[in-house]
Coordinates of C-alpha atoms in Angstrom, one line a residue:
Chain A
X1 CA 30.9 -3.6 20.5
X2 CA 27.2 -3.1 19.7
X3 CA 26.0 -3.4 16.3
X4 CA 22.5 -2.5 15.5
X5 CA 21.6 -4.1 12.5
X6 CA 18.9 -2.8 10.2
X7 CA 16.0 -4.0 8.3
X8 CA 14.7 -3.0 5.2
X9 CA 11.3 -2.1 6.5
X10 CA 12.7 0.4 9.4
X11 CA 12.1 3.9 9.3
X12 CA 15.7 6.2 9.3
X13 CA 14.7 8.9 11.8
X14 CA 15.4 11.1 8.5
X15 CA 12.7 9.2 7.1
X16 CA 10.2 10.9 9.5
X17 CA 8.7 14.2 8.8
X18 CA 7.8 16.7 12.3
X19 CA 3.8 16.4 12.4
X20 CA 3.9 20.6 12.8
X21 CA 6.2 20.5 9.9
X22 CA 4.1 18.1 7.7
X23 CA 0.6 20.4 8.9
X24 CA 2.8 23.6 7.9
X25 CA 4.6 22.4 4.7
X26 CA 3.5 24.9 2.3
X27 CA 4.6 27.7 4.3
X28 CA 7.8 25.4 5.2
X29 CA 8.8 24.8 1.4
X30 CA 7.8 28.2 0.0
X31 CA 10.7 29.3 2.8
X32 CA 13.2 26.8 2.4
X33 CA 13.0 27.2 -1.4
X34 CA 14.5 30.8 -0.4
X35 CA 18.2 30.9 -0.8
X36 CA 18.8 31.5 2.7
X37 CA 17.0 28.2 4.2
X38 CA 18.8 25.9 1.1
X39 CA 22.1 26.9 2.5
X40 CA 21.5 26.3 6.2
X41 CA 19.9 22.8 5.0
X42 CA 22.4 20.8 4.4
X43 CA 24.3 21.5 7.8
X44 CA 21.0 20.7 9.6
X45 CA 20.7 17.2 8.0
X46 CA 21.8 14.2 10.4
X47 CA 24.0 13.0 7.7
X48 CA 24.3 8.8 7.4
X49 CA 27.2 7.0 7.1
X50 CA 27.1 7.0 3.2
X51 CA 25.6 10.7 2.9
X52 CA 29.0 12.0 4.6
X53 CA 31.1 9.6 2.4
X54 CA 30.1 11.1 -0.7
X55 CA 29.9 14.6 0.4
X56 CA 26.3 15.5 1.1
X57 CA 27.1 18.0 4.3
X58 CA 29.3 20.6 1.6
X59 CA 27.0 20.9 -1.9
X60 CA 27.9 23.0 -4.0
X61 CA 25.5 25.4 -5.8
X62 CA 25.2 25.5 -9.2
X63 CA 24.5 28.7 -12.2
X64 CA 23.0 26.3 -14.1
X65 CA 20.1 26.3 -11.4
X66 CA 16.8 27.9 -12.1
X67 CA 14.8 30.5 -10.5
X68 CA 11.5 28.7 -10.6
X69 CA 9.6 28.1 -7.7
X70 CA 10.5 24.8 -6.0
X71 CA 7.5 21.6 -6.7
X72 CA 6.6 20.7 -3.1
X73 CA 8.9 17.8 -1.8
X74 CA 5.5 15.6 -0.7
X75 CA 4.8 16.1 -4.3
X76 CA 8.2 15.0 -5.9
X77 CA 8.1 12.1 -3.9
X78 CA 4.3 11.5 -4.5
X79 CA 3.4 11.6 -7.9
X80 CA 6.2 9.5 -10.0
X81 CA 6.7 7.2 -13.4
X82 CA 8.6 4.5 -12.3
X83 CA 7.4 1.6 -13.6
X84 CA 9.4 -1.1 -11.6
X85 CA 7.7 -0.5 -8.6
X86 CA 4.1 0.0 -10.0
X87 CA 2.4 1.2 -12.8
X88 CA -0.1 4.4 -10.7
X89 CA 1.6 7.5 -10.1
X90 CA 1.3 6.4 -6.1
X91 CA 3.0 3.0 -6.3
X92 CA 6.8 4.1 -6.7
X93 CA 6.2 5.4 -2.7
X94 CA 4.4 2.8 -1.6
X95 CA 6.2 0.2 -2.7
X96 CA 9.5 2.0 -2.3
X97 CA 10.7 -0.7 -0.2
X98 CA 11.2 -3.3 -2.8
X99 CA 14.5 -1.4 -4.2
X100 CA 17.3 -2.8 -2.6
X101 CA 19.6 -0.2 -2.5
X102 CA 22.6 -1.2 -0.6
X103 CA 25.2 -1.7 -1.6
X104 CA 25.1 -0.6 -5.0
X105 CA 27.3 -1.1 -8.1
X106 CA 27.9 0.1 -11.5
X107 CA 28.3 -2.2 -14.2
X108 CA 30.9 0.0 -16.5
X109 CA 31.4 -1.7 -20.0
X110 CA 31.8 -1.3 -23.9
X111 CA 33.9 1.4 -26.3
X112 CA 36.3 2.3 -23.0
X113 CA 39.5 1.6 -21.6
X114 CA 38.8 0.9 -17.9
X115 CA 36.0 -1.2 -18.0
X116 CA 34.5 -2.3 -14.8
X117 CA 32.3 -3.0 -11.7
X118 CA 32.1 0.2 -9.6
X119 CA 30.8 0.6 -6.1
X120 CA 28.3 3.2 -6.3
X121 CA 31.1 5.8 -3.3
X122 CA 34.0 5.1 -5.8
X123 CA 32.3 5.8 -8.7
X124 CA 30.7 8.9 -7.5
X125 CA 33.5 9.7 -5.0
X126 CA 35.8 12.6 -7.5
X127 CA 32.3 14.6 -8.1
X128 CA 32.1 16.9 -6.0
X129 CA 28.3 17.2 -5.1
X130 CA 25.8 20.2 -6.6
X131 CA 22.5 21.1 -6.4
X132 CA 21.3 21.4 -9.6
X133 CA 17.7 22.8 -9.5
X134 CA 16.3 21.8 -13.1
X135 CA 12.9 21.9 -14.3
X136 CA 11.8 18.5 -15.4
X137 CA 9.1 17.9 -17.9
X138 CA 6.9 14.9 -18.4
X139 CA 6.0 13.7 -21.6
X140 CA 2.9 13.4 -20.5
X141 CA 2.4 17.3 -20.4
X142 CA 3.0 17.9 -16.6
X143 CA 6.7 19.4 -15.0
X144 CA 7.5 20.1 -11.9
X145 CA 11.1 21.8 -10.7
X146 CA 13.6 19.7 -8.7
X147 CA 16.1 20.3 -6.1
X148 CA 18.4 17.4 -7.3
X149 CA 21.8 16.7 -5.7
X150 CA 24.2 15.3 -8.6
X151 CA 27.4 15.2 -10.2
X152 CA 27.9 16.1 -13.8
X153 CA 28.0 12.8 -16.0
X154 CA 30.6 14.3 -18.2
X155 CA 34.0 14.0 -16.2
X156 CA 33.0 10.4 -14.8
X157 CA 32.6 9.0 -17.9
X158 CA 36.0 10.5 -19.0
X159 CA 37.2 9.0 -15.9
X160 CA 36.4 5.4 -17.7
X161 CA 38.8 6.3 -21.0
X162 CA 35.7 6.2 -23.6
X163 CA 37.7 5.3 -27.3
X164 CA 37.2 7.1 -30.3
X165 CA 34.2 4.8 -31.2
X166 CA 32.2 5.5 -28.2
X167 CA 29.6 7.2 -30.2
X168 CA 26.3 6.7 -27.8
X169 CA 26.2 5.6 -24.0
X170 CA 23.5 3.6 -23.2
X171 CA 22.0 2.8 -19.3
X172 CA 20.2 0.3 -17.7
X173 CA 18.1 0.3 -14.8
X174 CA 18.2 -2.9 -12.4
X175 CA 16.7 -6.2 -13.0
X176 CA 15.5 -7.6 -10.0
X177 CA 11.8 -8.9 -10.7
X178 CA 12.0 -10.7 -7.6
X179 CA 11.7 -7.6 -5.2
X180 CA 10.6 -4.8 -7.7
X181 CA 6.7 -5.9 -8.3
X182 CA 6.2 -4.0 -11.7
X183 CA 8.7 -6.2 -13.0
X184 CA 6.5 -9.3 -13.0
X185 CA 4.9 -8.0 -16.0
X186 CA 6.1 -7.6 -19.4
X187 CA 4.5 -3.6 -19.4
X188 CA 8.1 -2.6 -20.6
X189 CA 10.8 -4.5 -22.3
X190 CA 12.7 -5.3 -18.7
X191 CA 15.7 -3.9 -17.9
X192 CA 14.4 -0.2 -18.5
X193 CA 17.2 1.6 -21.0
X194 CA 17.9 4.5 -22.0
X195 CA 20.6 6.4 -24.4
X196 CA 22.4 9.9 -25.0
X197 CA 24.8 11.1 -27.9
X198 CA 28.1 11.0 -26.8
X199 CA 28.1 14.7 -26.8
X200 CA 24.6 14.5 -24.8
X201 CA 26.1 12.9 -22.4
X202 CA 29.2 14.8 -22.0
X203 CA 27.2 18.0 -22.1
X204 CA 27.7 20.2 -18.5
X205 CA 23.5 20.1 -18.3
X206 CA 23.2 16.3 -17.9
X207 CA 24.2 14.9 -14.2
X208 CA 23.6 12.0 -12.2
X209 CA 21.6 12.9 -9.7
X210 CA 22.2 10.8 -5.7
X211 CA 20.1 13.3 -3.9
X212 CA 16.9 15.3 -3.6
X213 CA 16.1 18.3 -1.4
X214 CA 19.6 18.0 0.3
X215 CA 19.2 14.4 1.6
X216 CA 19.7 11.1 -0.5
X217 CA 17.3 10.5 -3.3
X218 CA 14.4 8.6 -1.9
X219 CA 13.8 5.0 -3.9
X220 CA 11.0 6.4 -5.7
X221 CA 12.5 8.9 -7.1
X222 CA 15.4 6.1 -8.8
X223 CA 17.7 5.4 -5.7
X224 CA 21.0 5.5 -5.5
X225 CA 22.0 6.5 -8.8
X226 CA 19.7 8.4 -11.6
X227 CA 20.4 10.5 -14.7
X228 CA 18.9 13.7 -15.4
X229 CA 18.9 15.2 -18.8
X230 CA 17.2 18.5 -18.0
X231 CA 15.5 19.0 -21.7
X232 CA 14.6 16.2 -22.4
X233 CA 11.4 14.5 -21.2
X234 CA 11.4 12.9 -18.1
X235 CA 11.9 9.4 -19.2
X236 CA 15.0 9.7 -20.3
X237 CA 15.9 10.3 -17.0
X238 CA 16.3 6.3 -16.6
X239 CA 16.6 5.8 -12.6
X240 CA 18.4 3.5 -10.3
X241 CA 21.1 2.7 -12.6
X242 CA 23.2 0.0 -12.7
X243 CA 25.1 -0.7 -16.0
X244 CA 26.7 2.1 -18.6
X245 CA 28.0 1.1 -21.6
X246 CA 30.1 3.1 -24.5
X247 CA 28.4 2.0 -27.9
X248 CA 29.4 2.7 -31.7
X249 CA 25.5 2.3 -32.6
X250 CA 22.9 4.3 -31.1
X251 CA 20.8 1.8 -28.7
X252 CA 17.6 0.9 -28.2
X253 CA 15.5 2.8 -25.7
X254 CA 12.7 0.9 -23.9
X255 CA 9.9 3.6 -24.7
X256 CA 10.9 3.7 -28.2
X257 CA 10.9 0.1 -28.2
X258 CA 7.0 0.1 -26.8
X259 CA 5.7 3.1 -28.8
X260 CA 8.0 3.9 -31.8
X261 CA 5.8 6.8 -33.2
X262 CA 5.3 8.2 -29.4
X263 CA 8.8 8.0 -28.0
X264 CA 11.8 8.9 -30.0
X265 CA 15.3 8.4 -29.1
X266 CA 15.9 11.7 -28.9
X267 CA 12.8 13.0 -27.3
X268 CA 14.2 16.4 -26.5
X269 CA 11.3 19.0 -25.4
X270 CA 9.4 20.4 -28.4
X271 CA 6.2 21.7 -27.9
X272 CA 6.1 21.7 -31.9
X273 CA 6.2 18.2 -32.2
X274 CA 2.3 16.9 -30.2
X275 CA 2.8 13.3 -29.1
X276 CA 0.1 11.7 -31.4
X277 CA -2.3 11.3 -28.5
X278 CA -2.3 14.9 -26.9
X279 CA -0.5 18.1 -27.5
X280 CA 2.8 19.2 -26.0
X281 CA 2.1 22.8 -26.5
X282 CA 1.5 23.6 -23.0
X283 CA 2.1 21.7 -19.4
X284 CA 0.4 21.6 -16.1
X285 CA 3.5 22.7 -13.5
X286 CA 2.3 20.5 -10.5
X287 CA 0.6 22.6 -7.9
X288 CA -0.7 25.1 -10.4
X289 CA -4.2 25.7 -11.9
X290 CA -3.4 27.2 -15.6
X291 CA -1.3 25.3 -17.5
X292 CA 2.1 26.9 -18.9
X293 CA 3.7 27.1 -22.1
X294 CA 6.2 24.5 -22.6
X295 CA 9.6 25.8 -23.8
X296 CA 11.6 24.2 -26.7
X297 CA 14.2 22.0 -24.9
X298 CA 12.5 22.8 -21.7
X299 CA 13.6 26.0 -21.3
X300 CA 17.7 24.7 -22.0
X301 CA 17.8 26.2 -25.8
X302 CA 21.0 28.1 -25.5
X303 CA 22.6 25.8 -23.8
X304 CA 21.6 23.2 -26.2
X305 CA 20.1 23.7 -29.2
X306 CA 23.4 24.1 -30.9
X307 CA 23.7 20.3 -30.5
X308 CA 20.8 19.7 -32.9
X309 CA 22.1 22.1 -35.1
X310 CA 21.5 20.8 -38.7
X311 CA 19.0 18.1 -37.4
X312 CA 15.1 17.9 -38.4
X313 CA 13.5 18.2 -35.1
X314 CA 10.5 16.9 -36.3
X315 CA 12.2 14.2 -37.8
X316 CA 14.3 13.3 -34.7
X317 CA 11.7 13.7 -32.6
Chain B
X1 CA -39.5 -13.7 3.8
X2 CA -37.3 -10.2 2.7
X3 CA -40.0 -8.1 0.6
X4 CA -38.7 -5.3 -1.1
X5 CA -40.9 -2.1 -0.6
X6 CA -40.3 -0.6 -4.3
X7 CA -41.1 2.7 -3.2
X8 CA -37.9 3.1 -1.3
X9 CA -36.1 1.3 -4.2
X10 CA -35.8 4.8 -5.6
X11 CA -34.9 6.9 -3.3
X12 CA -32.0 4.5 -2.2
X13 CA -30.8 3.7 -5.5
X14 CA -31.3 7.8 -6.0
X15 CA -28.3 8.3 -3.3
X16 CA -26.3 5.7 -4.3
X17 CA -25.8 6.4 -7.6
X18 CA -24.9 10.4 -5.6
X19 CA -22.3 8.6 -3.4
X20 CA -19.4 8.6 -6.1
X21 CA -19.8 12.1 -6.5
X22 CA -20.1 12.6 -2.4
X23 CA -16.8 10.5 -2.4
X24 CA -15.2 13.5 -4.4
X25 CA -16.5 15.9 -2.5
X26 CA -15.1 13.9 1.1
X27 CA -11.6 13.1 -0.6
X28 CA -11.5 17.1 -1.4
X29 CA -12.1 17.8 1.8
X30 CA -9.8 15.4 3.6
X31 CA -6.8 14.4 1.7
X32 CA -6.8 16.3 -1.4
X33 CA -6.4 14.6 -4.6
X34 CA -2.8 14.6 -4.6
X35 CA 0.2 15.8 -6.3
X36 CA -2.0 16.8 -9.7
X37 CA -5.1 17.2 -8.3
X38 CA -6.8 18.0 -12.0
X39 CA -5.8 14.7 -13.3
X40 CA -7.6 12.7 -10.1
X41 CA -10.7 14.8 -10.7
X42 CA -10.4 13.9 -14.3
X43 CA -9.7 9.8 -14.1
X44 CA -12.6 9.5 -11.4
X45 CA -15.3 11.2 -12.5
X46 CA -14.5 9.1 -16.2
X47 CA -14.6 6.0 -14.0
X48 CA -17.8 7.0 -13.0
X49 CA -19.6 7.9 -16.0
X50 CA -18.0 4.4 -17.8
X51 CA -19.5 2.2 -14.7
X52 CA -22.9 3.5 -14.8
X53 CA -22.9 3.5 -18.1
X54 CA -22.4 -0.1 -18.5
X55 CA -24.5 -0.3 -15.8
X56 CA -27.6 0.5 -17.9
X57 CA -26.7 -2.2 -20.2
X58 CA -27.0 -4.7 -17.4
X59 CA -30.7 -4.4 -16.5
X60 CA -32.3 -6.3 -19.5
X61 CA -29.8 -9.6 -19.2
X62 CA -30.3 -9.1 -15.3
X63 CA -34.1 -9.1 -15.7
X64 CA -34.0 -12.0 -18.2
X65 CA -32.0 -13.9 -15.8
X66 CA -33.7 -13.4 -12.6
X67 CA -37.3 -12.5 -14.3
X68 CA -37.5 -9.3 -12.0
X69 CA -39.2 -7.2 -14.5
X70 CA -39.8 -4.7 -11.8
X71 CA -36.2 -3.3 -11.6
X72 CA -37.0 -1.7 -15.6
X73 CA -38.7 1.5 -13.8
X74 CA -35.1 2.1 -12.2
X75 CA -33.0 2.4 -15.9
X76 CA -34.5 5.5 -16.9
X77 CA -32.9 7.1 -13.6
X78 CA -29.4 5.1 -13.7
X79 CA -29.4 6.3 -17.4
X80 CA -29.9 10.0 -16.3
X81 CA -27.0 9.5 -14.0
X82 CA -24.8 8.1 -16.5
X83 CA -25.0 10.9 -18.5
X84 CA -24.6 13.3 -15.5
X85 CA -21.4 11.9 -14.6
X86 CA -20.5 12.0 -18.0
X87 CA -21.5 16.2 -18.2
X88 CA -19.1 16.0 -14.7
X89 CA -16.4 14.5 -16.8
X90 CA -16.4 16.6 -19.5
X91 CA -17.0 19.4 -17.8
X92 CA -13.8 19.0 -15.6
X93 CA -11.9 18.3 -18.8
X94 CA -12.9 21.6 -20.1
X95 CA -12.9 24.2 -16.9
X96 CA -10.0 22.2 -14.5
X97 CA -8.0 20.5 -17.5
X98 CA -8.2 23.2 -20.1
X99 CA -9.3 25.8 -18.7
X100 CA -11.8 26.7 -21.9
X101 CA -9.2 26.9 -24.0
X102 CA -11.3 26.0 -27.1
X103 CA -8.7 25.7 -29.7
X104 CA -6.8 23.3 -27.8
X105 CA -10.0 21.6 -27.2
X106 CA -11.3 21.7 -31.0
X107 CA -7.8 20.2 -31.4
X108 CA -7.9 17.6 -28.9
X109 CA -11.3 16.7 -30.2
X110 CA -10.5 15.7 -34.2
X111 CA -6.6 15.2 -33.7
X112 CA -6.5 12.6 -30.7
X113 CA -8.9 9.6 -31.4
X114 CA -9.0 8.5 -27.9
X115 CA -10.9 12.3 -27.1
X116 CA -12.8 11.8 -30.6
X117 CA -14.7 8.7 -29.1
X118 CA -15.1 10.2 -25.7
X119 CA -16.3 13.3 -27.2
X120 CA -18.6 11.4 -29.9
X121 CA -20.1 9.5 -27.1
X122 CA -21.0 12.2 -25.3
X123 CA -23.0 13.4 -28.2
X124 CA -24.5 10.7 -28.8
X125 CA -25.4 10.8 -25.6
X126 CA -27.6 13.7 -26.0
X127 CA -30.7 12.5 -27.6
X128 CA -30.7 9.2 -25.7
X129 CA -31.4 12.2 -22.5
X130 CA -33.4 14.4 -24.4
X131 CA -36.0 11.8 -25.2
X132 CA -36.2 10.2 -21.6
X133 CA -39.6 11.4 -20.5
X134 CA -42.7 9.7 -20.7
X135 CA -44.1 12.4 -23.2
X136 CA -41.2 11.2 -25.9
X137 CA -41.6 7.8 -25.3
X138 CA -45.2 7.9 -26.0
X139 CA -44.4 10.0 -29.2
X140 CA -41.9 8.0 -30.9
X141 CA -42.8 4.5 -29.7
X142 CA -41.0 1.8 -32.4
X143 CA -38.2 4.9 -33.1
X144 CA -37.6 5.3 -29.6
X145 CA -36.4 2.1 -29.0
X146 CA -34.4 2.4 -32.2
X147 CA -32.6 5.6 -31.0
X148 CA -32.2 4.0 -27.8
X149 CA -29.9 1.3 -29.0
X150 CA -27.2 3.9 -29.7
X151 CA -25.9 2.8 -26.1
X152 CA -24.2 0.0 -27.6
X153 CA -21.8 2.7 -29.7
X154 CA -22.4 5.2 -27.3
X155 CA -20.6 2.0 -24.9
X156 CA -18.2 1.0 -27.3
X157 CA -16.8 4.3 -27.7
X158 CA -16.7 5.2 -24.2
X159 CA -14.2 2.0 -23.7
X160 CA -12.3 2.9 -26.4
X161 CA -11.8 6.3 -25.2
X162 CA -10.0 4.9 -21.8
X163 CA -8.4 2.0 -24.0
X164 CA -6.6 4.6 -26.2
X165 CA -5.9 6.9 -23.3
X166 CA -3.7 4.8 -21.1
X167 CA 0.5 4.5 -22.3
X168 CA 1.0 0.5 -22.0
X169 CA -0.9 -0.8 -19.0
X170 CA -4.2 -1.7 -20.9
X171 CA -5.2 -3.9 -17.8
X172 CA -8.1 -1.9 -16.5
X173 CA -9.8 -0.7 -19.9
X174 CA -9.5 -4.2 -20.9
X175 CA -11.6 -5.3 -17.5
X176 CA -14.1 -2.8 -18.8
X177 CA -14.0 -4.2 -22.3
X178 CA -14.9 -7.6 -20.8
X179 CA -17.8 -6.9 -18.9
X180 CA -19.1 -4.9 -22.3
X181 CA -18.4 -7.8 -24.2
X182 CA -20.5 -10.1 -21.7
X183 CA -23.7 -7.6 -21.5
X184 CA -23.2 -7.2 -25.7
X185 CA -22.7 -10.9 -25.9
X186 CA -25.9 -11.9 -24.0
X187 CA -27.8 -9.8 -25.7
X188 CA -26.5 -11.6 -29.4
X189 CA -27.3 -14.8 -28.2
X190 CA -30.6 -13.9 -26.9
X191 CA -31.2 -12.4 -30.5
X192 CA -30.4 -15.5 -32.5
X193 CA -31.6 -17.6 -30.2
X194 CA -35.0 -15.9 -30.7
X195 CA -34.6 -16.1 -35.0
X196 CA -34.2 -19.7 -34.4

């Protein structure tokens, strides 16, 4: 039998993009963004081993998708905050590398019954896979909208038996300062962490995302395993998890813990509440000139304002 | 023996102290500037106008070191250029990033102190530029030089406008605060040295 082992550093053929594709890719994304071409994509794809286990050749689409026009994949998987693997918006690709990806588990722990370490399949394996295209806004006033591939959060954490003092779930992004080079440096409080409410967390919006455009997620993007809560900013969309944990207390968050009076624990979109240093009235969508209003929770009110009902917004910022 | 013909000094120095601008103009035409192309546009030309900047400050501890007095006749012109890119960099703040939206601007400008210090250096920029020709030099004599020393602030401020900007990695402003320190620095001990 012939085994072909591979390293880290080799291109997957999927990894390569057609030269007349890459000169053309405007056109290219402005028509796969069309329904038509996002159906046909996913039976194009040369699915890998671990694609077909978890079910990226049938993905389901989703109502809770938007309309928007589609941010340009080059740019999705150009231009992102991800600290671990370098601190300029270019690093996370360059380095991209460094995250070792396979095999994967999730630490599962806390206020639940079946506590656990998961491999990444069985943990994802009783979603069944959706395309969720959410817009995702920065808190540094730019957004872009995202083709993600996911699974709601809600019924996997059910899965686990959370008791009746699982209050908050907190995440936490792997610690590997060995291999990930913006973990040398103390920029962050290392691990990266993040929390939702309990009923954040269970809410139908919020997913973990394992893909982008139909394929796997690329590393940069938070590879294999990355939350996305739709209206909140974008760093709370803590990537490449590897630990969850059902908590009584709300936990700390590692932007909050850097810049209390910038980052909030709850950080939901408000373009009434400026971050002290610039406003959050308005965003720059990537790939447009004018800049757009921001929405309150992104765009995601009635699906989730009610959740804040009561609250001081500008309080709980 | 390498002698330095100071009549091309100029014109050299003239179109290098163009090439970062000529570098913008290439990367626009070659690769783009990225996914946000408004924000590369913005972070470069500020670069810029901070390195020439403290560039100016660099000629008098340069000269005292190396006792090349003849290099003064170039700091009017690397001066001029500083404020250029600075006009460049506010300028693409207010047409690409805000697109002349001036109540967001009036905003930015007295609620967000890292755009208070850019935007106070900039106009304290304005007489330092205004009084570069000969004629003003001649006319205010003592004064001049005593407006002129407003590029300390005028420096001070333009650091702490990119130290305020950044989230958490306060790495590069703080290279920038360095070298400040340095040309300030000499410049103290030169001073008490001379009271002594």
């Amino acid at each position: 039998m012939l085994l072909k082992t591979s390293k880290p550093t080799d291109l997957k053929e999927s990894d390569i993009t057609d030269q007349a594709v890459y000169k053309d890719r405007r056109k290219f994304l402005q028509k796969s963004a069309s329904i038509t071409a996002l159906s046909l994509a996913p039976s194009l794809m040369l699915p890998t081993m671990a694609s077909a286990d978890i079910g990226f050749d049938k993905i389901i689409k989703s109502d809770f998708s938007t309309k928007d026009e589609l941010t340009p994949q080059d740019a999705i998987t150009s231009y992102n905050n991800f600290y671990e693997l370098g601190l300029d918006k270019g690093d996370p690709k360059r380095n991209a590398q460094q995250l070792k990806v396979k095999p994967w588990n999730v630490l599962v722990s806390g206020e639940c019954e079946e506590t656990g370490e998961y491999a990444l399949e069985d943990f994802i394996s009783p979603g069944k896979l959706e395309e969720r295209i959410y817009r995702l806004r920065c808190v540094e006033a730019w957004s872009m909208v995202v083709p993600w591939v996911g699974v709601e959060l809600g019924p996997i954490l059910k899965r686990f038996k959370p008791t009746s003092k699982a209050k908050y779930v907190e995440f936490k992004t792997i610690l590997d300062p060995e291999n990930l080079p913006g973990q040398k440096r103390e920029v962050l409080e290392w691990p990266y962490r993040e929390g939702l409410r309990i009923d954040e967390a269970m809410h139908p919006l919020t997913i973990l995302a394992v893909g982008l455009y139909g394929k796997e997620l690329p590393n940069q993007n938070g590879a294999p395993l990355r939350l996305v809560v739709p209206w909140k900013y974008g760093f709370k969309s803590i990537k490449s998890i590897v630990s969850i944990t059902f908590l009584e207390e709300q936990p700390a968050t590692s932007w909050n813990i850097a810049g209390p009076r910038e980052y909030g624990f709850y950080s939901n979109v408000n373009p009434s509440v400026d971050h002290p240093r610039w406003s959050q009235k308005r965003e720059r969508r990537i790939g447009e000139f004018l800049k757009r209003e921001t929405l309150p929770f992104n765009g995601y009110a009635d699906e989730v304002a009610s959740l804040y009902s009561g609250m001081d917004l500008k309080e709980h910022f | 023996m390498l002698t330095i013909q100071s009549g091309k000094i100029k014109p050299v120095l003239f179109l290098l102290l163009l090439l970062p601008l000529g570098m913008l103009a290439y990367r626009f035409y070659s690769d783009g500037f990225g996914a946000n192309p408004i924000e590369t546009i913005n972070r470069y030309t500020g670069d810029w106008a901070l390195r020439i900047l403290l560039l100016t400050l660099a000629f008098s501890p340069f000269i005292r070191i190396t006792r090349w007095h003849n290099i003064i006749q170039y700091r009017r012109m690397v001066g001029l250029f500083a404020f250029f890119y600075v006009c460049v960099h506010l300028t693409s703040y207010i047409v690409l990033d805000q697109f002349f939206d001036f109540s967001e601007i009036i905003d930015d400008v007295f609620k967000r102190p890292f755009i208070t210090a850019g935007f106070s250096a900039f106009i304290l920029l304005i007489p330092l530029a205004v009084t570069s020709t000969n004629k003003m030099v001649e006319r205010l004599q003592y004064r001049w030089i005593q407006l002129h020393r407003l590029i300390y602030l005028i420096a001070m401020l333009a650091v702490l406008h990119f130290w305020w900007m950044v989230k958490v990695d306060t790495r590069e402003p703080m290279i920038y605060a360095a070298i400040l320190a340095v040309l300030l620095g000499f410049r103290l001990i030169y001073y008490i040295k001379s009271k002594i």
